mmCIF file of C-alpha atoms in Angstrom:
data_model
loop_
_atom_site.group_PDB
_atom_site.id
_atom_site.type_symbol
_atom_site.label_atom_id
_atom_site.label_comp_id
_atom_site.label_asym_id
_atom_site.label_seq_id
_atom_site.Cartn_x
_atom_site.Cartn_y
_atom_site.Cartn_z
ATOM 1 C CA UNK A 137 -48.430 37.334 -28.283
ATOM 2 C CA UNK A 138 -52.016 37.048 -27.066
ATOM 3 C CA UNK A 139 -53.012 35.780 -23.610
ATOM 4 C CA UNK A 140 -53.875 32.282 -24.833
ATOM 5 C CA UNK A 141 -50.374 31.851 -26.229
ATOM 6 C CA UNK A 142 -48.915 33.175 -22.974
ATOM 7 C CA UNK A 143 -50.848 30.599 -20.946
ATOM 8 C CA UNK A 144 -49.618 27.770 -23.140
ATOM 9 C CA UNK A 145 -46.031 28.983 -22.942
ATOM 10 C CA UNK A 146 -46.205 29.148 -19.153
ATOM 11 C CA UNK A 147 -47.624 25.644 -19.078
ATOM 12 C CA UNK A 148 -44.787 24.249 -21.148
ATOM 13 C CA UNK A 149 -42.158 25.974 -19.013
ATOM 14 C CA UNK A 150 -43.601 24.894 -15.681
ATOM 15 C CA UNK A 151 -44.860 21.432 -16.332
ATOM 16 C CA UNK A 152 -42.310 19.985 -18.684
ATOM 17 C CA UNK A 153 -42.999 16.294 -18.914
ATOM 18 C CA UNK A 154 -46.175 16.605 -16.826
ATOM 19 C CA UNK A 155 -48.224 17.251 -19.955
ATOM 20 C CA UNK A 156 -48.654 19.680 -22.864
ATOM 21 C CA UNK A 157 -52.382 19.830 -23.642
ATOM 22 C CA UNK A 158 -53.510 23.217 -24.918
ATOM 23 C CA UNK A 159 -55.093 25.602 -22.421
ATOM 24 C CA UNK A 160 -58.560 26.975 -23.126
ATOM 25 C CA UNK A 161 -58.456 29.995 -20.822
ATOM 26 C CA UNK A 162 -60.857 28.536 -18.248
ATOM 27 C CA UNK A 163 -60.726 26.308 -15.187
ATOM 28 C CA UNK A 164 -63.715 24.848 -13.349
ATOM 29 C CA UNK A 165 -63.065 23.693 -9.779
ATOM 30 C CA UNK A 166 -65.415 21.522 -7.708
ATOM 31 C CA UNK A 167 -64.458 21.946 -4.044
ATOM 32 C CA UNK A 168 -65.828 21.851 -0.527
ATOM 33 C CA UNK A 169 -67.795 24.944 0.480
ATOM 34 C CA UNK A 170 -65.954 27.834 2.164
ATOM 35 C CA UNK A 171 -62.660 26.100 1.423
ATOM 36 C CA UNK A 172 -61.146 27.994 -1.524
ATOM 37 C CA UNK A 173 -59.100 31.136 -0.967
ATOM 38 C CA UNK A 174 -60.352 34.011 -3.174
ATOM 39 C CA UNK A 175 -56.855 35.506 -2.965
ATOM 40 C CA UNK A 176 -55.345 32.275 -4.310
ATOM 41 C CA UNK A 177 -57.819 32.171 -7.199
ATOM 42 C CA UNK A 178 -57.185 35.820 -8.055
ATOM 43 C CA UNK A 179 -53.437 35.220 -8.092
ATOM 44 C CA UNK A 180 -53.799 32.174 -10.353
ATOM 45 C CA UNK A 181 -56.099 34.058 -12.735
ATOM 46 C CA UNK A 182 -53.723 37.019 -12.972
ATOM 47 C CA UNK A 183 -50.649 34.821 -13.377
ATOM 48 C CA UNK A 184 -52.013 32.683 -16.213
ATOM 49 C CA UNK A 185 -54.876 34.803 -17.605
ATOM 50 C CA UNK A 186 -57.264 31.955 -16.886
ATOM 51 C CA UNK A 187 -60.842 32.486 -15.740
ATOM 52 C CA UNK A 188 -61.611 30.274 -12.731
ATOM 53 C CA UNK A 189 -65.077 29.179 -11.618
ATOM 54 C CA UNK A 190 -65.495 27.474 -8.232
ATOM 55 C CA UNK A 191 -68.541 25.336 -7.458
ATOM 56 C CA UNK A 192 -69.112 24.049 -3.924
ATOM 57 C CA UNK A 193 -70.094 20.612 -2.662
ATOM 58 C CA UNK A 194 -70.930 19.647 0.919
ATOM 59 C CA UNK A 195 -69.712 16.051 1.220
ATOM 60 C CA UNK A 196 -67.593 13.386 -0.444
ATOM 61 C CA UNK A 197 -70.766 11.475 -1.273
ATOM 62 C CA UNK A 198 -72.273 14.489 -3.014
ATOM 63 C CA UNK A 199 -69.167 15.104 -5.116
ATOM 64 C CA UNK A 200 -68.813 11.475 -6.149
ATOM 65 C CA UNK A 201 -72.478 11.146 -7.095
ATOM 66 C CA UNK A 202 -72.371 14.347 -9.168
ATOM 67 C CA UNK A 203 -69.306 13.356 -11.171
ATOM 68 C CA UNK A 204 -70.535 9.803 -11.706
ATOM 69 C CA UNK A 205 -73.601 11.235 -13.466
ATOM 70 C CA UNK A 206 -71.427 12.950 -16.085
ATOM 71 C CA UNK A 207 -72.115 16.241 -17.835
ATOM 72 C CA UNK A 208 -70.827 18.177 -14.824
ATOM 73 C CA UNK A 209 -68.377 20.486 -16.623
ATOM 74 C CA UNK A 210 -65.739 20.374 -13.880
ATOM 75 C CA UNK A 211 -61.981 20.078 -14.433
ATOM 76 C CA UNK A 212 -60.777 19.670 -10.868
ATOM 77 C CA UNK A 213 -62.245 17.940 -7.829
ATOM 78 C CA UNK A 214 -60.992 17.894 -4.218
ATOM 79 C CA UNK A 215 -61.825 14.508 -2.623
ATOM 80 C CA UNK A 216 -60.692 13.313 0.792
ATOM 81 C CA UNK A 217 -58.025 10.637 1.063
ATOM 82 C CA UNK A 218 -60.526 8.044 2.272
ATOM 83 C CA UNK A 219 -62.376 8.157 -1.043
ATOM 84 C CA UNK A 220 -59.546 8.865 -3.520
ATOM 85 C CA UNK A 221 -59.060 5.108 -4.184
ATOM 86 C CA UNK A 222 -62.733 4.912 -5.175
ATOM 87 C CA UNK A 223 -62.315 7.762 -7.672
ATOM 88 C CA UNK A 224 -59.218 6.095 -9.117
ATOM 89 C CA UNK A 225 -60.702 2.594 -9.298
ATOM 90 C CA UNK A 226 -63.791 3.893 -11.101
ATOM 91 C CA UNK A 227 -61.645 5.643 -13.717
ATOM 92 C CA UNK A 228 -62.879 9.113 -12.817
ATOM 93 C CA UNK A 229 -59.446 10.745 -12.444
ATOM 94 C CA UNK A 230 -56.749 11.591 -14.970
ATOM 95 C CA UNK A 231 -53.213 10.429 -14.235
ATOM 96 C CA UNK A 232 -51.538 13.851 -14.392
ATOM 97 C CA UNK A 233 -48.258 12.744 -12.752
ATOM 98 C CA UNK A 234 -47.850 15.504 -10.183
ATOM 99 C CA UNK A 235 -44.698 13.663 -9.088
ATOM 100 C CA UNK A 236 -43.062 14.951 -12.288
ATOM 101 C CA UNK A 237 -44.141 18.573 -11.852
ATOM 102 C CA UNK A 238 -41.641 21.292 -10.978
ATOM 103 C CA UNK A 239 -43.089 22.164 -7.554
ATOM 104 C CA UNK A 240 -43.498 18.578 -6.380
ATOM 105 C CA UNK A 241 -40.163 18.935 -4.599
ATOM 106 C CA UNK A 242 -41.992 21.101 -2.069
ATOM 107 C CA UNK A 243 -44.343 18.347 -0.905
ATOM 108 C CA UNK A 244 -43.585 17.243 2.650
ATOM 109 C CA UNK A 245 -42.140 13.691 2.479
ATOM 110 C CA UNK A 246 -44.911 12.576 4.843
ATOM 111 C CA UNK A 247 -47.429 13.214 2.083
ATOM 112 C CA UNK A 248 -45.555 11.828 -0.937
ATOM 113 C CA UNK A 249 -45.901 8.044 -0.899
ATOM 114 C CA UNK A 250 -49.404 7.939 0.547
ATOM 115 C CA UNK A 251 -51.505 4.781 0.606
ATOM 116 C CA UNK A 252 -54.428 6.381 -1.212
ATOM 117 C CA UNK A 253 -52.251 7.522 -4.165
ATOM 118 C CA UNK A 254 -48.815 5.876 -3.972
ATOM 119 C CA UNK A 255 -46.143 8.227 -5.303
ATOM 120 C CA UNK A 256 -48.775 10.863 -6.161
ATOM 121 C CA UNK A 257 -49.637 10.013 -9.748
ATOM 122 C CA UNK A 258 -53.084 11.624 -9.548
ATOM 123 C CA UNK A 259 -53.320 14.047 -6.648
ATOM 124 C CA UNK A 260 -51.562 16.874 -4.826
ATOM 125 C CA UNK A 261 -52.179 17.977 -1.229
ATOM 126 C CA UNK A 262 -54.789 20.656 -0.619
ATOM 127 C CA UNK A 263 -55.262 20.680 3.162
ATOM 128 C CA UNK A 264 -55.269 18.186 6.004
ATOM 129 C CA UNK A 265 -56.620 18.122 9.512
ATOM 130 C CA UNK A 266 -58.690 16.307 12.106
ATOM 131 C CA UNK A 267 -62.328 15.852 13.034
ATOM 132 C CA UNK A 268 -63.181 16.395 16.684
ATOM 133 C CA UNK A 269 -65.621 18.279 18.868
ATOM 134 C CA UNK A 270 -66.011 21.987 19.575
ATOM 135 C CA UNK A 271 -67.417 23.356 22.813
ATOM 136 C CA UNK A 272 -68.390 26.802 24.061
ATOM 137 C CA UNK A 273 -66.814 26.875 27.518
ATOM 138 C CA UNK A 274 -69.208 29.555 28.730
ATOM 139 C CA UNK A 275 -71.965 26.915 28.417
ATOM 140 C CA UNK A 276 -70.025 23.745 29.278
ATOM 141 C CA UNK A 277 -66.897 23.651 31.470
ATOM 142 C CA UNK A 278 -66.277 19.886 31.441
ATOM 143 C CA UNK A 279 -63.819 17.796 29.420
ATOM 144 C CA UNK A 280 -64.181 18.546 25.691
ATOM 145 C CA UNK A 281 -61.917 15.655 24.626
ATOM 146 C CA UNK A 282 -64.578 13.002 24.205
ATOM 147 C CA UNK A 283 -67.223 11.996 21.679
ATOM 148 C CA UNK A 284 -69.644 11.843 24.613
ATOM 149 C CA UNK A 285 -70.163 15.549 23.888
ATOM 150 C CA UNK A 286 -72.495 14.584 21.044
ATOM 151 C CA UNK A 287 -73.268 10.914 21.795
ATOM 152 C CA UNK A 288 -74.109 11.221 25.503
ATOM 153 C CA UNK A 289 -74.378 14.995 25.896
ATOM 154 C CA UNK A 290 -74.518 16.593 29.351
ATOM 155 C CA UNK A 291 -77.801 18.372 30.218
ATOM 156 C CA UNK A 292 -76.424 21.863 29.561
ATOM 157 C CA UNK A 293 -75.641 20.961 25.945
ATOM 158 C CA UNK A 294 -78.837 19.105 25.031
ATOM 159 C CA UNK A 295 -80.582 20.891 22.173
ATOM 160 C CA UNK A 296 -77.531 23.088 21.489
ATOM 161 C CA UNK A 297 -75.380 20.701 19.448
ATOM 162 C CA UNK A 298 -74.678 20.738 15.724
ATOM 163 C CA UNK A 299 -73.248 17.633 14.061
ATOM 164 C CA UNK A 300 -71.561 17.593 10.668
ATOM 165 C CA UNK A 301 -73.664 15.436 8.316
ATOM 166 C CA UNK A 302 -70.549 13.625 7.108
ATOM 167 C CA UNK A 303 -71.092 9.857 7.103
ATOM 168 C CA UNK A 304 -67.458 8.782 7.435
ATOM 169 C CA UNK A 305 -66.504 11.156 10.239
ATOM 170 C CA UNK A 306 -69.568 10.516 12.382
ATOM 171 C CA UNK A 307 -69.463 6.738 12.027
ATOM 172 C CA UNK A 308 -65.730 6.730 12.681
ATOM 173 C CA UNK A 309 -66.111 8.697 15.925
ATOM 174 C CA UNK A 310 -69.022 6.540 17.086
ATOM 175 C CA UNK A 311 -67.360 3.224 16.244
ATOM 176 C CA UNK A 312 -64.273 4.333 18.188
ATOM 177 C CA UNK A 313 -66.539 5.378 21.071
ATOM 178 C CA UNK A 314 -67.541 1.731 21.377
ATOM 179 C CA UNK A 315 -63.972 0.455 21.048
ATOM 180 C CA UNK A 316 -64.200 -0.725 17.450
ATOM 181 C CA UNK A 317 -62.105 -0.037 14.370
ATOM 182 C CA UNK A 318 -63.366 1.822 11.339
ATOM 183 C CA UNK A 319 -64.333 -0.514 8.491
ATOM 184 C CA UNK A 320 -65.467 -3.127 11.003
ATOM 185 C CA UNK A 321 -68.352 -5.389 10.066
ATOM 186 C CA UNK A 322 -68.887 -6.511 13.676
ATOM 187 C CA UNK A 323 -72.683 -6.610 13.902
ATOM 188 C CA UNK A 324 -72.708 -6.148 17.654
ATOM 189 C CA UNK A 325 -70.664 -2.946 17.499
ATOM 190 C CA UNK A 326 -72.547 -1.594 14.493
ATOM 191 C CA UNK A 327 -75.877 -2.231 16.208
ATOM 192 C CA UNK A 328 -74.625 -0.198 19.173
ATOM 193 C CA UNK A 329 -73.437 2.535 16.801
ATOM 194 C CA UNK A 330 -76.768 2.759 15.024
ATOM 195 C CA UNK A 331 -78.816 2.682 18.233
ATOM 196 C CA UNK A 332 -76.639 5.287 19.936
ATOM 197 C CA UNK A 333 -76.834 7.712 17.017
ATOM 198 C CA UNK A 334 -80.605 7.279 16.707
ATOM 199 C CA UNK A 335 -80.903 7.860 20.466
ATOM 200 C CA UNK A 336 -78.594 10.897 20.445
ATOM 201 C CA UNK A 337 -80.025 12.691 17.416
ATOM 202 C CA UNK A 338 -83.089 14.160 19.233
ATOM 203 C CA UNK A 339 -80.634 15.801 21.647
ATOM 204 C CA UNK A 340 -78.975 17.703 18.820
ATOM 205 C CA UNK A 341 -80.130 21.016 17.475
ATOM 206 C CA UNK A 342 -79.091 20.276 13.908
ATOM 207 C CA UNK A 343 -77.282 18.001 11.487
ATOM 208 C CA UNK A 344 -76.014 20.734 9.189
ATOM 209 C CA UNK A 345 -72.774 21.998 7.643
ATOM 210 C CA UNK A 346 -73.866 25.635 7.603
ATOM 211 C CA UNK A 347 -74.714 25.666 11.325
ATOM 212 C CA UNK A 348 -70.994 25.372 12.143
ATOM 213 C CA UNK A 349 -70.763 29.169 11.958
ATOM 214 C CA UNK A 350 -73.288 29.356 14.791
ATOM 215 C CA UNK A 351 -70.520 28.477 17.264
ATOM 216 C CA UNK A 352 -68.903 31.867 16.975
ATOM 217 C CA UNK A 353 -72.236 33.682 17.273
ATOM 218 C CA UNK A 354 -73.312 31.613 20.269
ATOM 219 C CA UNK A 355 -76.246 30.026 18.434
ATOM 220 C CA UNK A 356 -74.606 26.608 18.877
ATOM 221 C CA UNK A 357 -72.889 25.525 22.104
ATOM 222 C CA UNK A 358 -71.089 22.390 20.889
ATOM 223 C CA UNK A 359 -70.775 19.944 18.043
ATOM 224 C CA UNK A 360 -68.716 17.738 15.805
ATOM 225 C CA UNK A 361 -66.412 19.931 13.796
ATOM 226 C CA UNK A 362 -63.266 20.017 11.672
ATOM 227 C CA UNK A 363 -60.246 21.596 13.333
ATOM 228 C CA UNK A 364 -59.823 24.458 10.870
ATOM 229 C CA UNK A 365 -63.488 25.383 11.096
ATOM 230 C CA UNK A 366 -63.216 25.356 14.874
ATOM 231 C CA UNK A 367 -60.179 27.646 14.723
ATOM 232 C CA UNK A 368 -62.128 30.099 12.576
ATOM 233 C CA UNK A 369 -64.882 30.090 15.185
ATOM 234 C CA UNK A 370 -62.439 30.657 18.048
ATOM 235 C CA UNK A 371 -61.077 33.691 16.250
ATOM 236 C CA UNK A 372 -64.621 35.092 16.420
ATOM 237 C CA UNK A 373 -65.355 33.829 19.942
ATOM 238 C CA UNK A 374 -62.507 33.033 22.351
ATOM 239 C CA UNK A 375 -64.797 30.777 24.422
ATOM 240 C CA UNK A 376 -64.674 28.088 21.726
ATOM 241 C CA UNK A 377 -62.401 25.122 22.496
ATOM 242 C CA UNK A 378 -61.565 22.257 20.146
ATOM 243 C CA UNK A 379 -61.457 18.775 21.679
ATOM 244 C CA UNK A 380 -59.661 15.644 20.465
ATOM 245 C CA UNK A 381 -61.863 12.662 21.388
ATOM 246 C CA UNK A 382 -59.827 10.371 23.650
ATOM 247 C CA UNK A 383 -61.718 7.382 22.219
ATOM 248 C CA UNK A 384 -60.210 8.118 18.812
ATOM 249 C CA UNK A 385 -60.599 10.674 16.023
ATOM 250 C CA UNK A 386 -60.000 10.653 12.247
ATOM 251 C CA UNK A 387 -57.239 12.445 10.377
ATOM 252 C CA UNK A 388 -58.107 13.545 6.839
ATOM 253 C CA UNK A 389 -56.365 14.988 3.816
ATOM 254 C CA UNK A 390 -58.191 16.625 0.933
ATOM 255 C CA UNK A 391 -56.463 16.447 -2.434
ATOM 256 C CA UNK A 392 -56.613 18.208 -5.795
ATOM 257 C CA UNK A 393 -57.206 15.846 -8.699
ATOM 258 C CA UNK A 394 -58.011 16.347 -12.388
ATOM 259 C CA UNK A 395 -61.113 14.651 -13.742
ATOM 260 C CA UNK A 396 -60.766 12.152 -16.570
ATOM 261 C CA UNK A 397 -63.306 14.081 -18.663
ATOM 262 C CA UNK A 398 -61.902 17.546 -17.900
ATOM 263 C CA UNK A 399 -62.128 20.022 -20.771
ATOM 264 C CA UNK A 400 -59.285 22.240 -19.540
ATOM 265 C CA UNK A 401 -56.599 19.708 -18.716
ATOM 266 C CA UNK A 402 -53.614 22.001 -19.223
ATOM 267 C CA UNK A 403 -54.975 24.646 -16.883
ATOM 268 C CA UNK A 404 -55.864 21.974 -14.340
ATOM 269 C CA UNK A 405 -52.253 20.759 -14.375
ATOM 270 C CA UNK A 406 -51.070 24.326 -14.023
ATOM 271 C CA UNK A 407 -53.233 24.653 -10.942
ATOM 272 C CA UNK A 408 -51.876 21.449 -9.403
ATOM 273 C CA UNK A 409 -48.328 22.730 -9.822
ATOM 274 C CA UNK A 410 -49.310 26.229 -8.660
ATOM 275 C CA UNK A 411 -50.646 25.114 -5.274
ATOM 276 C CA UNK A 412 -47.464 23.161 -4.487
ATOM 277 C CA UNK A 413 -45.591 26.485 -4.288
ATOM 278 C CA UNK A 414 -45.116 27.334 -0.566
ATOM 279 C CA UNK A 415 -46.449 30.879 -0.810
ATOM 280 C CA UNK A 416 -49.560 29.713 -2.643
ATOM 281 C CA UNK A 417 -50.133 26.831 -0.238
ATOM 282 C CA UNK A 418 -49.967 29.332 2.604
ATOM 283 C CA UNK A 419 -52.777 31.329 0.995
ATOM 284 C CA UNK A 420 -54.928 28.200 1.059
ATOM 285 C CA UNK A 421 -54.235 27.664 4.765
ATOM 286 C CA UNK A 422 -54.610 31.311 5.730
ATOM 287 C CA UNK A 423 -58.152 31.278 4.372
ATOM 288 C CA UNK A 424 -59.533 27.962 5.620
ATOM 289 C CA UNK A 425 -57.174 27.512 8.597
ATOM 290 C CA UNK A 426 -55.886 23.991 7.974
ATOM 291 C CA UNK A 427 -52.350 22.650 7.479
ATOM 292 C CA UNK A 428 -51.440 22.032 3.819
ATOM 293 C CA UNK A 429 -48.608 19.494 3.465
ATOM 294 C CA UNK A 430 -46.200 21.784 1.572
ATOM 295 C CA UNK A 431 -42.696 22.333 2.965
ATOM 296 C CA UNK A 432 -41.734 25.959 3.470
ATOM 297 C CA UNK A 433 -45.315 27.220 3.597
ATOM 298 C CA UNK A 434 -44.995 27.737 7.357
ATOM 299 C CA UNK A 435 -42.922 30.876 6.787
ATOM 300 C CA UNK A 436 -45.878 32.518 5.051
ATOM 301 C CA UNK A 437 -48.629 31.288 7.392
ATOM 302 C CA UNK A 438 -50.565 33.533 9.801
ATOM 303 C CA UNK A 439 -48.797 33.759 13.163
ATOM 304 C CA UNK A 440 -51.838 32.519 15.068
ATOM 305 C CA UNK A 441 -51.757 29.200 13.184
ATOM 306 C CA UNK A 442 -48.199 28.376 14.227
ATOM 307 C CA UNK A 443 -49.194 27.713 17.842
ATOM 308 C CA UNK A 444 -52.936 27.026 17.536
ATOM 309 C CA UNK A 445 -54.068 23.954 19.491
ATOM 310 C CA UNK A 446 -56.510 23.195 16.689
ATOM 311 C CA UNK A 447 -53.614 22.760 14.240
ATOM 312 C CA UNK A 448 -50.921 21.394 16.546
ATOM 313 C CA UNK A 449 -52.285 18.261 18.200
ATOM 314 C CA UNK A 450 -51.449 18.151 21.937
ATOM 315 C CA UNK A 451 -48.980 15.386 22.802
ATOM 316 C CA UNK A 452 -51.547 13.592 24.966
ATOM 317 C CA UNK A 453 -53.759 12.987 21.930
ATOM 318 C CA UNK A 454 -51.245 12.307 19.166
ATOM 319 C CA UNK A 455 -51.738 8.548 19.366
ATOM 320 C CA UNK A 456 -55.536 8.831 19.352
ATOM 321 C CA UNK A 457 -55.707 10.009 15.742
ATOM 322 C CA UNK A 458 -55.754 7.736 12.712
ATOM 323 C CA UNK A 459 -55.860 8.311 8.996
ATOM 324 C CA UNK A 460 -59.329 7.218 7.947
ATOM 325 C CA UNK A 461 -58.983 4.139 5.699
ATOM 326 C CA UNK A 462 -60.997 3.323 2.588
ATOM 327 C CA UNK A 463 -63.489 0.614 3.501
ATOM 328 C CA UNK A 464 -64.369 -2.271 1.139
ATOM 329 C CA UNK A 465 -67.510 -1.723 -0.924
ATOM 330 C CA UNK A 466 -69.671 -4.112 1.115
ATOM 331 C CA UNK A 467 -68.747 -2.265 4.317
ATOM 332 C CA UNK A 468 -69.430 1.101 2.693
ATOM 333 C CA UNK A 469 -72.873 -0.126 1.669
ATOM 334 C CA UNK A 470 -73.535 -1.306 5.207
ATOM 335 C CA UNK A 471 -72.496 2.054 6.652
ATOM 336 C CA UNK A 472 -74.701 3.865 4.162
ATOM 337 C CA UNK A 473 -77.712 1.887 5.385
ATOM 338 C CA UNK A 474 -76.928 2.883 8.966
ATOM 339 C CA UNK A 475 -76.567 6.510 7.900
ATOM 340 C CA UNK A 476 -79.941 6.438 6.138
ATOM 341 C CA UNK A 477 -81.537 5.169 9.345
ATOM 342 C CA UNK A 478 -79.989 8.016 11.300
ATOM 343 C CA UNK A 479 -81.251 10.650 8.870
ATOM 344 C CA UNK A 480 -84.867 9.479 8.992
#
């Protein structure tokens, strides 16, 4: 029996009614940068004799634009919950029925009947977390739990701040800073949001994903950051503290979906099932340092994640977080115009 036959046999055994398309021996994944565990990929390749290629993207907008163009060659994409309904409504995803896969029983009930993919007909959990602010306490000793860190920065942080260039996260934090709700079309609030961001930008050092790693080195003193990325920086530099903005912060979940025009559908389904195994989900979290949504994975997680403040939201800030909703198209277009103004 050659390796191609072995891969197909494994697919039939594991997926059952989830699908029986023939494997081609390859899998092409389109995922966020620095977000895919090499150990996980190696294990998948060795288990199924499938060659995996991972290509990075830097934002939900980038990924969506690339796939819309066609001719991309990807099988799997990892969009955030706030944009999954857009991918589904535009017919870009294949209904792979993860809810019928063997390992679906391991999905935490919290993440089963989600609003962005009710019952999980298209997606499986990858990782989830929060967007907040990170501060180097050797530079700034004040309260880190506020979006004022980047919107109205104290003198000691001016010129030392990096902000993630992620439209949804930044607008969410700023709208909440002014007491509004995300997806609002209130012109008065949005005018304040735009003006504040334009005013604050000259006080930042950068608007760059890659500069996040500067926190650990001391090149950056503060910034808007994802919780797992902040944890990775604290491991390098114990002066880094992650703050949960008291005005409100977004909760996100990134999800593995199969593209409608995927060439390696069977292997993509294998991968969806594979990452719902607790030990494999733990590999994902151990690398990128985010929670994963799979029951039982905690037993295999690094010890330092079990008590990390970046992963376990302090009780005082539990009610300040909200799952970022999917805004109507007209609101998304309005927010894009604001974002373009900020980037000028």
